[in-house]
Amino acid sequence: MKYTPEGGTIGLRIQETPSFAKGKGQYSFVVTDSGIGMHEDFIPHLFEPFTRADDAGIHNIQGTGLGMAITQNIVRMMNGTIEVKSTPGKGSQFVVAVTFDLCEESETDDAELAGLPVLVVDDDQILCESVSEILNELGMQCSWVLSGREAVDRVAAAHEAAEDFFAVILDWIMPDIDGLETLKRIRKKVGIDMPIIIVSAYDFSEIEDKFRLAGADAFITKPLFKSKMVHTFHKFCRIDRSDARSALRERSDAALVGKKLLLAEDNELNREIAVELLETHGLLIDTAENGSIAVKKFEASAPGEYAGILMDIQMPVMDGYKATKMIRSLEREDARTIPILALTANAFASDIGKAHSVGMNDHIAKPIDIEILMEILRQWIG
């Protein structure tokens, strides 16, 4: 709005596009204006912090040069993409593509929750009382404690009396012992069958992997609305937890165990999570921060050392398309036969077509669904 003069136009168009990931919806948000626009040579610098175009027309317009950097970070955290087109004097167009989970579940009957005992663990007594009131309205039996130590004692006592809680709602940040340590102690006392839901007012992205490895089943952000909790509880009601978790722990892919993959991904957190997930299935993972490093690592590898390559599309220095073309052009037999799987938030048909045209074998949409990823790896490697 700052860069569109009075009498100009600003438009927002939201479009649903074909999604190739089960249970996911692909959407593009297109923002257009008829404002002052930008020169082409400035667009590559648009998302750099504290950067503004050297244009006399904007010198009197307040701004820090942080808005677009923040926007890009938010879009990346959602595993989305943002693209820009602009013409000086004619305006700009921003396209954000994001994948969301589809809400396809029908209304559920809260009667299946009636009588189920739940323990709420939070050092905020007001929150405990509020959640307790909501759950009691649903017919559930809610108890609460104000510390991790009390929670471990209550859970252990209920387990010894064969009166286990149906679930535990556990705050992440607490004094004395925090949510992660409390989670570990509870799992040590009662095993893996009881659902434990982690709640916090803060961003989960940096800690989610640690909590899942410790045995967390779900995450809910504060404030704790009734709809959020009901949706989560119903998911656990439909799961035979002992059978499902035992099968998950005991399952192994003999054909994939010990196989080595090259993972090219520029986002450090995404890279760490992918490595952790794949290593739990017995795979060996080598990583590269961009396409150029991926090409160099493949060139330096022994023939057949890598069983496959997971190639992110949007990376600095060299993107996944160019890296794939360079690998396919190398004078070695496995360069032409090694499975290369595109790993990207863009699941548009045009992007999938481009991935195949440069020599990629298949396409995996972000955020990664480990079951889908493993199924594709079985097809190409197993």
CSV table of C-alpha atoms in Angstrom, one decimal:
chain,number,residue,atom,x,y,z
A,1,MET,CA,0.0,0.0,0.0
A,2,LYS,CA,2.9,2.3,0.7
A,3,TYR,CA,4.2,2.1,-2.8
A,4,THR,CA,0.9,2.4,-4.7
A,5,PRO,CA,-0.2,6.0,-5.2
A,6,GLU,CA,-3.7,7.3,-4.5
A,7,GLY,CA,-6.1,6.0,-7.2
A,8,GLY,CA,-4.1,2.9,-7.8
A,9,THR,CA,-5.3,-0.7,-7.3
A,10,ILE,CA,-4.2,-3.6,-5.1
A,11,GLY,CA,-5.6,-7.1,-5.6
A,12,LEU,CA,-5.4,-10.4,-3.8
A,13,ARG,CA,-6.3,-13.7,-5.6
A,14,ILE,CA,-6.3,-17.0,-3.8
A,15,GLN,CA,-6.3,-20.1,-6.0
A,16,GLU,CA,-6.4,-23.8,-5.3
A,17,THR,CA,-4.3,-25.8,-7.6
A,18,PRO,CA,-3.8,-29.6,-8.2
A,19,SER,CA,-2.0,-31.3,-5.3
A,20,PHE,CA,-0.2,-34.6,-5.7
A,21,ALA,CA,0.2,-35.3,-2.0
A,22,LYS,CA,-2.5,-37.2,-0.3
A,23,GLY,CA,-4.5,-35.2,2.3
A,24,LYS,CA,-2.8,-31.9,1.2
A,25,GLY,CA,-4.1,-28.9,-0.6
A,26,GLN,CA,-1.9,-26.6,-2.8
A,27,TYR,CA,-2.8,-22.9,-2.8
A,28,SER,CA,-1.3,-19.8,-4.4
A,29,PHE,CA,-1.8,-16.3,-3.0
A,30,VAL,CA,-1.3,-13.7,-5.7
A,31,VAL,CA,-0.9,-10.1,-4.6
A,32,THR,CA,-0.8,-7.5,-7.4
A,33,ASP,CA,-0.6,-3.7,-7.4
A,34,SER,CA,-0.4,-0.9,-9.9
A,35,GLY,CA,2.2,1.0,-7.9
A,36,ILE,CA,5.7,2.3,-8.6
A,37,GLY,CA,7.2,-1.2,-9.3
A,38,MET,CA,10.9,-2.1,-9.1
A,39,HIS,CA,13.8,-2.4,-11.5
A,40,GLU,CA,14.8,-6.0,-12.5
A,41,ASP,CA,18.3,-5.7,-11.0
A,42,PHE,CA,16.9,-4.9,-7.5
A,43,ILE,CA,14.6,-8.0,-7.3
A,44,PRO,CA,17.4,-10.5,-6.4
A,45,HIS,CA,18.1,-8.2,-3.4
A,46,LEU,CA,14.5,-7.7,-2.3
A,47,PHE,CA,14.6,-10.2,0.5
A,48,GLU,CA,17.9,-9.1,2.0
A,49,PRO,CA,17.5,-7.4,5.4
A,50,PHE,CA,17.8,-3.6,5.6
A,51,THR,CA,17.9,-3.4,1.8
A,52,ARG,CA,15.8,-0.8,-0.1
A,53,ALA,CA,15.8,0.2,-3.7
A,54,ASP,CA,17.8,3.3,-4.5
A,55,ASP,CA,14.9,5.2,-6.0
A,56,ALA,CA,14.1,8.9,-5.4
A,57,GLY,CA,10.4,8.1,-5.4
A,58,ILE,CA,10.6,6.2,-2.1
A,59,HIS,CA,13.0,8.3,-0.1
A,60,ASN,CA,10.1,10.0,1.7
A,61,ILE,CA,8.4,6.7,2.5
A,62,GLN,CA,9.2,5.2,5.9
A,63,GLY,CA,10.6,1.7,6.0
A,64,THR,CA,13.4,-0.4,7.6
A,65,GLY,CA,14.0,-2.8,4.7
A,66,LEU,CA,12.9,-5.7,6.9
A,67,GLY,CA,9.4,-6.4,5.7
A,68,MET,CA,10.2,-8.7,2.8
A,69,ALA,CA,13.0,-10.5,4.7
A,70,ILE,CA,10.5,-11.3,7.5
A,71,THR,CA,7.8,-12.3,4.9
A,72,GLN,CA,10.3,-14.7,3.2
A,73,ASN,CA,11.2,-16.3,6.5
A,74,ILE,CA,7.5,-16.9,7.4
A,75,VAL,CA,6.9,-18.5,4.0
A,76,ARG,CA,9.9,-20.7,4.3
A,77,MET,CA,8.8,-21.8,7.8
A,78,MET,CA,5.6,-23.0,6.2
A,79,ASN,CA,7.6,-24.9,3.5
A,80,GLY,CA,6.3,-22.5,0.9
A,81,THR,CA,7.7,-20.4,-1.9
A,82,ILE,CA,7.5,-16.7,-2.9
A,83,GLU,CA,8.2,-15.3,-6.3
A,84,VAL,CA,8.2,-11.7,-7.5
A,85,LYS,CA,7.7,-10.0,-10.9
A,86,SER,CA,7.8,-6.2,-11.2
A,87,THR,CA,8.0,-3.5,-13.8
A,88,PRO,CA,9.0,0.1,-13.0
A,89,GLY,CA,6.0,2.4,-13.2
A,90,LYS,CA,3.5,-0.4,-13.7
A,91,GLY,CA,3.5,-2.3,-10.5
A,92,SER,CA,4.4,-5.6,-8.9
A,93,GLN,CA,3.1,-9.2,-8.5
A,94,PHE,CA,4.0,-11.5,-5.6
A,95,VAL,CA,3.0,-15.2,-5.7
A,96,VAL,CA,3.1,-17.2,-2.5
A,97,ALA,CA,2.6,-21.0,-2.9
A,98,VAL,CA,1.8,-23.0,0.3
A,99,THR,CA,0.7,-26.5,1.0
A,100,PHE,CA,-2.0,-27.1,3.8
A,101,ASP,CA,-3.5,-30.1,5.4
A,102,LEU,CA,-7.1,-30.7,4.1
A,103,CYS,CA,-9.9,-30.7,6.6
A,104,GLU,CA,-11.9,-33.6,5.3
A,105,GLU,CA,-13.0,-35.2,8.6
A,106,SER,CA,-16.7,-35.3,9.3
A,107,GLU,CA,-18.2,-34.1,12.6
A,108,THR,CA,-17.4,-36.5,15.4
A,109,ASP,CA,-19.4,-37.7,18.3
A,110,ASP,CA,-18.0,-36.4,21.6
A,111,ALA,CA,-19.7,-39.3,23.4
A,112,GLU,CA,-16.6,-41.4,22.8
A,113,LEU,CA,-14.6,-39.0,25.0
A,114,ALA,CA,-17.0,-39.3,28.0
A,115,GLY,CA,-15.4,-40.7,31.1
A,116,LEU,CA,-11.8,-40.7,29.8
A,117,PRO,CA,-9.3,-39.4,32.4
A,118,VAL,CA,-6.8,-36.7,31.4
A,119,LEU,CA,-4.0,-35.1,33.3
A,120,VAL,CA,-3.1,-31.4,32.6
A,121,VAL,CA,0.4,-30.3,33.6
A,122,ASP,CA,1.2,-26.6,33.6
A,123,ASP,CA,2.7,-24.1,36.1
A,124,ASP,CA,-0.1,-21.7,35.3
A,125,GLN,CA,-3.0,-22.5,37.6
A,126,ILE,CA,-5.5,-20.4,35.7
A,127,LEU,CA,-4.8,-22.3,32.5
A,128,CYS,CA,-5.1,-25.6,34.3
A,129,GLU,CA,-8.5,-24.6,35.7
A,130,SER,CA,-9.7,-23.3,32.3
A,131,VAL,CA,-8.7,-26.5,30.4
A,132,SER,CA,-10.2,-28.6,33.2
A,133,GLU,CA,-13.5,-26.8,32.8
A,134,ILE,CA,-13.5,-27.4,29.0
A,135,LEU,CA,-12.7,-31.1,29.3
A,136,ASN,CA,-15.2,-31.6,32.1
A,137,GLU,CA,-17.9,-30.1,29.8
A,138,LEU,CA,-17.0,-32.8,27.3
A,139,GLY,CA,-17.7,-35.4,30.0
A,140,MET,CA,-14.0,-36.2,30.5
A,141,GLN,CA,-12.4,-36.6,33.9
A,142,CYS,CA,-9.7,-33.9,34.2
A,143,SER,CA,-7.1,-33.6,36.8
A,144,TRP,CA,-4.2,-31.1,36.9
A,145,VAL,CA,-0.9,-30.5,38.6
A,146,LEU,CA,1.5,-27.5,38.6
A,147,SER,CA,4.9,-29.1,38.1
A,148,GLY,CA,6.7,-31.9,36.2
A,149,ARG,CA,7.6,-33.7,39.4
A,150,GLU,CA,3.9,-33.9,40.5
A,151,ALA,CA,3.0,-35.1,37.0
A,152,VAL,CA,5.5,-38.0,37.1
A,153,ASP,CA,4.2,-39.0,40.5
A,154,ARG,CA,0.5,-38.9,39.5
A,155,VAL,CA,1.1,-40.8,36.3
A,156,ALA,CA,3.2,-43.5,38.0
A,157,ALA,CA,0.6,-43.9,40.8
A,158,ALA,CA,-2.3,-44.2,38.3
A,159,HIS,CA,-0.3,-46.8,36.4
A,160,GLU,CA,0.5,-48.9,39.5
A,161,ALA,CA,-3.2,-48.9,40.3
A,162,ALA,CA,-4.1,-50.0,36.8
A,163,GLU,CA,-6.0,-46.7,36.4
A,164,ASP,CA,-3.9,-45.1,33.7
A,165,PHE,CA,-4.7,-41.7,32.3
A,166,PHE,CA,-6.1,-41.7,28.7
A,167,ALA,CA,-3.7,-38.8,27.9
A,168,VAL,CA,-1.5,-36.2,29.4
A,169,ILE,CA,-1.5,-32.5,28.3
A,170,LEU,CA,2.0,-31.3,29.1
A,171,ASP,CA,3.4,-27.7,29.0
A,172,TRP,CA,6.8,-27.3,27.3
A,173,ILE,CA,8.3,-24.6,29.6
A,174,MET,CA,8.0,-25.1,33.3
A,175,PRO,CA,10.3,-24.3,36.3
A,176,ASP,CA,12.2,-27.1,38.1
A,177,ILE,CA,12.0,-29.8,35.5
A,178,ASP,CA,10.8,-28.7,32.0
A,179,GLY,CA,8.4,-30.4,29.7
A,180,LEU,CA,11.1,-32.5,27.8
A,181,GLU,CA,12.5,-33.9,31.0
A,182,THR,CA,9.0,-34.6,32.4
A,183,LEU,CA,8.2,-36.4,29.1
A,184,LYS,CA,11.2,-38.6,29.4
A,185,ARG,CA,10.5,-39.5,33.0
A,186,ILE,CA,6.9,-40.3,32.2
A,187,ARG,CA,7.8,-42.6,29.3
A,188,LYS,CA,10.3,-44.4,31.6
A,189,LYS,CA,7.6,-45.0,34.1
A,190,VAL,CA,4.7,-46.1,31.9
A,191,GLY,CA,6.0,-46.9,28.5
A,192,ILE,CA,4.7,-45.6,25.1
A,193,ASP,CA,1.0,-46.5,25.1
A,194,MET,CA,-0.3,-43.3,26.7
A,195,PRO,CA,-0.7,-40.3,24.4
A,196,ILE,CA,1.3,-37.2,25.6
A,197,ILE,CA,0.4,-33.9,24.0
A,198,ILE,CA,2.8,-31.0,24.2
A,199,VAL,CA,1.5,-27.5,24.5
A,200,SER,CA,3.2,-24.1,24.3
A,201,ALA,CA,2.7,-20.5,23.4
A,202,TYR,CA,6.0,-20.5,21.5
A,203,ASP,CA,7.1,-21.8,18.1
A,204,PHE,CA,7.6,-25.6,18.1
A,205,SER,CA,9.8,-25.8,15.0
A,206,GLU,CA,13.1,-25.8,16.9
A,207,ILE,CA,12.1,-28.4,19.5
A,208,GLU,CA,9.6,-30.6,17.9
A,209,ASP,CA,12.1,-33.2,16.7
A,210,LYS,CA,13.6,-33.6,20.2
A,211,PHE,CA,10.2,-34.1,21.8
A,212,ARG,CA,9.1,-36.6,19.2
A,213,LEU,CA,12.2,-38.6,19.7
A,214,ALA,CA,11.5,-38.5,23.5
A,215,GLY,CA,7.9,-39.9,22.9
A,216,ALA,CA,5.6,-36.9,22.3
A,217,ASP,CA,2.6,-37.7,20.2
A,218,ALA,CA,1.1,-34.3,19.3
A,219,PHE,CA,1.6,-30.6,19.6
A,220,ILE,CA,-1.0,-27.9,20.3
A,221,THR,CA,-0.3,-24.2,20.5
A,222,LYS,CA,-1.8,-21.9,23.2
A,223,PRO,CA,-4.4,-20.7,23.7
A,224,LEU,CA,-6.0,-24.2,24.2
A,225,PHE,CA,-9.3,-24.0,22.3
A,226,LYS,CA,-11.9,-26.7,22.8
A,227,SER,CA,-11.9,-27.5,19.0
A,228,LYS,CA,-8.1,-28.1,19.0
A,229,MET,CA,-8.2,-30.5,22.0
A,230,VAL,CA,-11.3,-32.4,20.8
A,231,HIS,CA,-9.8,-32.9,17.3
A,232,THR,CA,-6.6,-34.3,18.9
A,233,PHE,CA,-8.3,-36.6,21.4
A,234,HIS,CA,-10.5,-38.1,18.6
A,235,LYS,CA,-7.5,-39.0,16.6
A,236,PHE,CA,-6.2,-41.0,19.6
A,237,CYS,CA,-9.6,-42.7,20.1
A,238,ARG,CA,-9.4,-44.1,16.6
A,239,ILE,CA,-5.9,-45.6,17.1
A,240,ASP,CA,-5.1,-49.0,18.6
A,241,ARG,CA,-2.0,-47.5,20.2
A,242,SER,CA,-0.3,-50.7,21.4
A,243,ASP,CA,-0.5,-52.4,18.1
A,244,ALA,CA,0.3,-49.3,16.1
A,245,ARG,CA,3.3,-48.2,18.2
A,246,SER,CA,4.7,-51.8,18.4
A,247,ALA,CA,4.4,-52.2,14.7
A,248,LEU,CA,6.2,-48.9,14.2
A,249,ARG,CA,9.1,-49.9,16.5
A,250,GLU,CA,9.4,-53.4,15.1
A,251,ARG,CA,9.1,-52.6,11.4
A,252,SER,CA,12.3,-52.7,9.4
A,253,ASP,CA,13.1,-52.3,5.7
A,254,ALA,CA,15.7,-55.0,5.1
A,255,ALA,CA,16.2,-53.8,1.5
A,256,LEU,CA,17.0,-50.2,2.6
A,257,VAL,CA,19.0,-50.8,5.7
A,258,GLY,CA,22.6,-49.7,5.2
A,259,LYS,CA,21.9,-48.0,1.9
A,260,LYS,CA,23.6,-44.5,1.6
A,261,LEU,CA,21.7,-41.5,0.3
A,262,LEU,CA,22.9,-38.0,-0.6
A,263,LEU,CA,20.6,-35.3,0.8
A,264,ALA,CA,20.8,-31.8,-0.7
A,265,GLU,CA,18.9,-29.3,1.4
A,266,ASP,CA,19.9,-25.7,2.3
A,267,ASN,CA,17.7,-25.4,5.4
A,268,GLU,CA,19.6,-26.6,8.4
A,269,LEU,CA,16.6,-27.6,10.5
A,270,ASN,CA,14.9,-29.4,7.6
A,271,ARG,CA,18.1,-31.2,6.9
A,272,GLU,CA,18.6,-32.3,10.5
A,273,ILE,CA,15.0,-33.6,10.7
A,274,ALA,CA,15.2,-35.5,7.4
A,275,VAL,CA,18.5,-37.1,8.5
A,276,GLU,CA,17.0,-38.2,11.8
A,277,LEU,CA,13.9,-39.6,10.2
A,278,LEU,CA,15.8,-41.5,7.6
A,279,GLU,CA,18.4,-42.8,9.9
A,280,THR,CA,15.7,-44.4,12.1
A,281,HIS,CA,14.9,-46.6,9.1
A,282,GLY,CA,18.5,-47.8,8.9
A,283,LEU,CA,19.6,-45.6,6.0
A,284,LEU,CA,23.0,-43.8,5.9
A,285,ILE,CA,22.8,-40.1,5.1
A,286,ASP,CA,25.4,-37.8,3.6
A,287,THR,CA,24.4,-34.1,3.3
A,288,ALA,CA,25.0,-31.1,1.1
A,289,GLU,CA,24.0,-27.5,1.8
A,290,ASN,CA,23.4,-26.6,-1.9
A,291,GLY,CA,23.4,-28.1,-5.4
A,292,SER,CA,27.1,-27.2,-6.1
A,293,ILE,CA,28.3,-29.2,-3.1
A,294,ALA,CA,26.0,-32.1,-4.0
A,295,VAL,CA,27.5,-32.3,-7.5
A,296,LYS,CA,31.1,-32.2,-6.0
A,297,LYS,CA,30.2,-34.9,-3.4
A,298,PHE,CA,28.8,-37.2,-6.1
A,299,GLU,CA,31.8,-36.6,-8.3
A,300,ALA,CA,34.1,-37.6,-5.5
A,301,SER,CA,32.1,-40.7,-4.5
A,302,ALA,CA,32.9,-44.2,-5.6
A,303,PRO,CA,30.7,-45.6,-8.3
A,304,GLY,CA,27.6,-47.0,-6.6
A,305,GLU,CA,28.4,-45.5,-3.2
A,306,TYR,CA,25.2,-43.6,-3.2
A,307,ALA,CA,21.9,-45.5,-3.7
A,308,GLY,CA,20.0,-42.4,-4.4
A,309,ILE,CA,19.9,-38.6,-4.1
A,310,LEU,CA,17.2,-36.4,-2.4
A,311,MET,CA,17.5,-33.1,-4.2
A,312,ASP,CA,15.8,-29.9,-2.8
A,313,ILE,CA,14.8,-27.6,-5.7
A,314,GLN,CA,15.2,-24.1,-4.3
A,315,MET,CA,18.8,-23.8,-3.0
A,316,PRO,CA,21.4,-21.0,-3.0
A,317,VAL,CA,24.5,-21.1,-5.2
A,318,MET,CA,23.0,-23.8,-7.4
A,319,ASP,CA,19.4,-25.0,-7.4
A,320,GLY,CA,18.3,-28.6,-7.7
A,321,TYR,CA,17.4,-28.5,-11.4
A,322,LYS,CA,20.8,-27.4,-12.4
A,323,ALA,CA,22.6,-29.8,-10.0
A,324,THR,CA,20.6,-32.7,-11.4
A,325,LYS,CA,21.5,-31.8,-15.0
A,326,MET,CA,25.1,-31.6,-14.1
A,327,ILE,CA,25.1,-35.0,-12.4
A,328,ARG,CA,23.3,-36.6,-15.3
A,329,SER,CA,25.9,-35.2,-17.7
A,330,LEU,CA,28.9,-36.7,-15.9
A,331,GLU,CA,30.9,-39.4,-17.7
A,332,ARG,CA,30.2,-42.3,-15.4
A,333,GLU,CA,27.6,-45.0,-15.6
A,334,ASP,CA,25.9,-44.4,-12.2
A,335,ALA,CA,25.4,-40.7,-13.0
A,336,ARG,CA,22.8,-41.8,-15.6
A,337,THR,CA,21.1,-44.5,-13.5
A,338,ILE,CA,21.1,-43.2,-9.9
A,339,PRO,CA,17.6,-42.3,-8.7
A,340,ILE,CA,17.3,-38.5,-8.1
A,341,LEU,CA,14.1,-37.5,-6.2
A,342,ALA,CA,12.9,-33.9,-6.2
A,343,LEU,CA,12.3,-32.6,-2.7
A,344,THR,CA,10.3,-29.3,-2.7
A,345,ALA,CA,7.3,-27.4,-1.4
A,346,ASN,CA,6.1,-26.8,-4.9
A,347,ALA,CA,3.8,-29.6,-6.0
A,348,PHE,CA,2.4,-27.9,-9.1
A,349,ALA,CA,2.1,-30.0,-12.3
A,350,SER,CA,4.5,-27.7,-14.1
A,351,ASP,CA,7.2,-28.1,-11.5
A,352,ILE,CA,6.9,-31.9,-11.5
A,353,GLY,CA,7.2,-31.8,-15.3
A,354,LYS,CA,10.3,-29.6,-15.1
A,355,ALA,CA,11.8,-32.0,-12.5
A,356,HIS,CA,11.3,-35.0,-14.9
A,357,SER,CA,12.7,-33.0,-17.8
A,358,VAL,CA,16.1,-32.4,-16.1
A,359,GLY,CA,16.4,-36.1,-15.2
A,360,MET,CA,14.7,-36.4,-11.8
A,361,ASN,CA,12.9,-39.7,-11.3
A,362,ASP,CA,10.2,-38.8,-8.8
A,363,HIS,CA,8.8,-35.9,-6.8
A,364,ILE,CA,8.3,-35.7,-3.0
A,365,ALA,CA,6.3,-32.8,-1.6
A,366,LYS,CA,7.2,-30.9,1.6
A,367,PRO,CA,6.5,-31.0,4.4
A,368,ILE,CA,7.9,-34.5,4.3
A,369,ASP,CA,5.5,-37.4,5.1
A,370,ILE,CA,8.0,-40.1,6.1
A,371,GLU,CA,5.7,-42.9,5.1
A,372,ILE,CA,5.2,-41.5,1.6
A,373,LEU,CA,9.0,-40.9,1.4
A,374,MET,CA,9.8,-44.4,2.5
A,375,GLU,CA,7.3,-45.9,0.0
A,376,ILE,CA,9.0,-43.9,-2.9
A,377,LEU,CA,12.4,-45.0,-1.7
A,378,ARG,CA,11.2,-48.6,-1.8
A,379,GLN,CA,10.1,-48.2,-5.3
A,380,TRP,CA,13.4,-46.7,-6.6
A,381,ILE,CA,16.0,-48.3,-4.3
A,382,GLY,CA,14.6,-51.3,-2.4
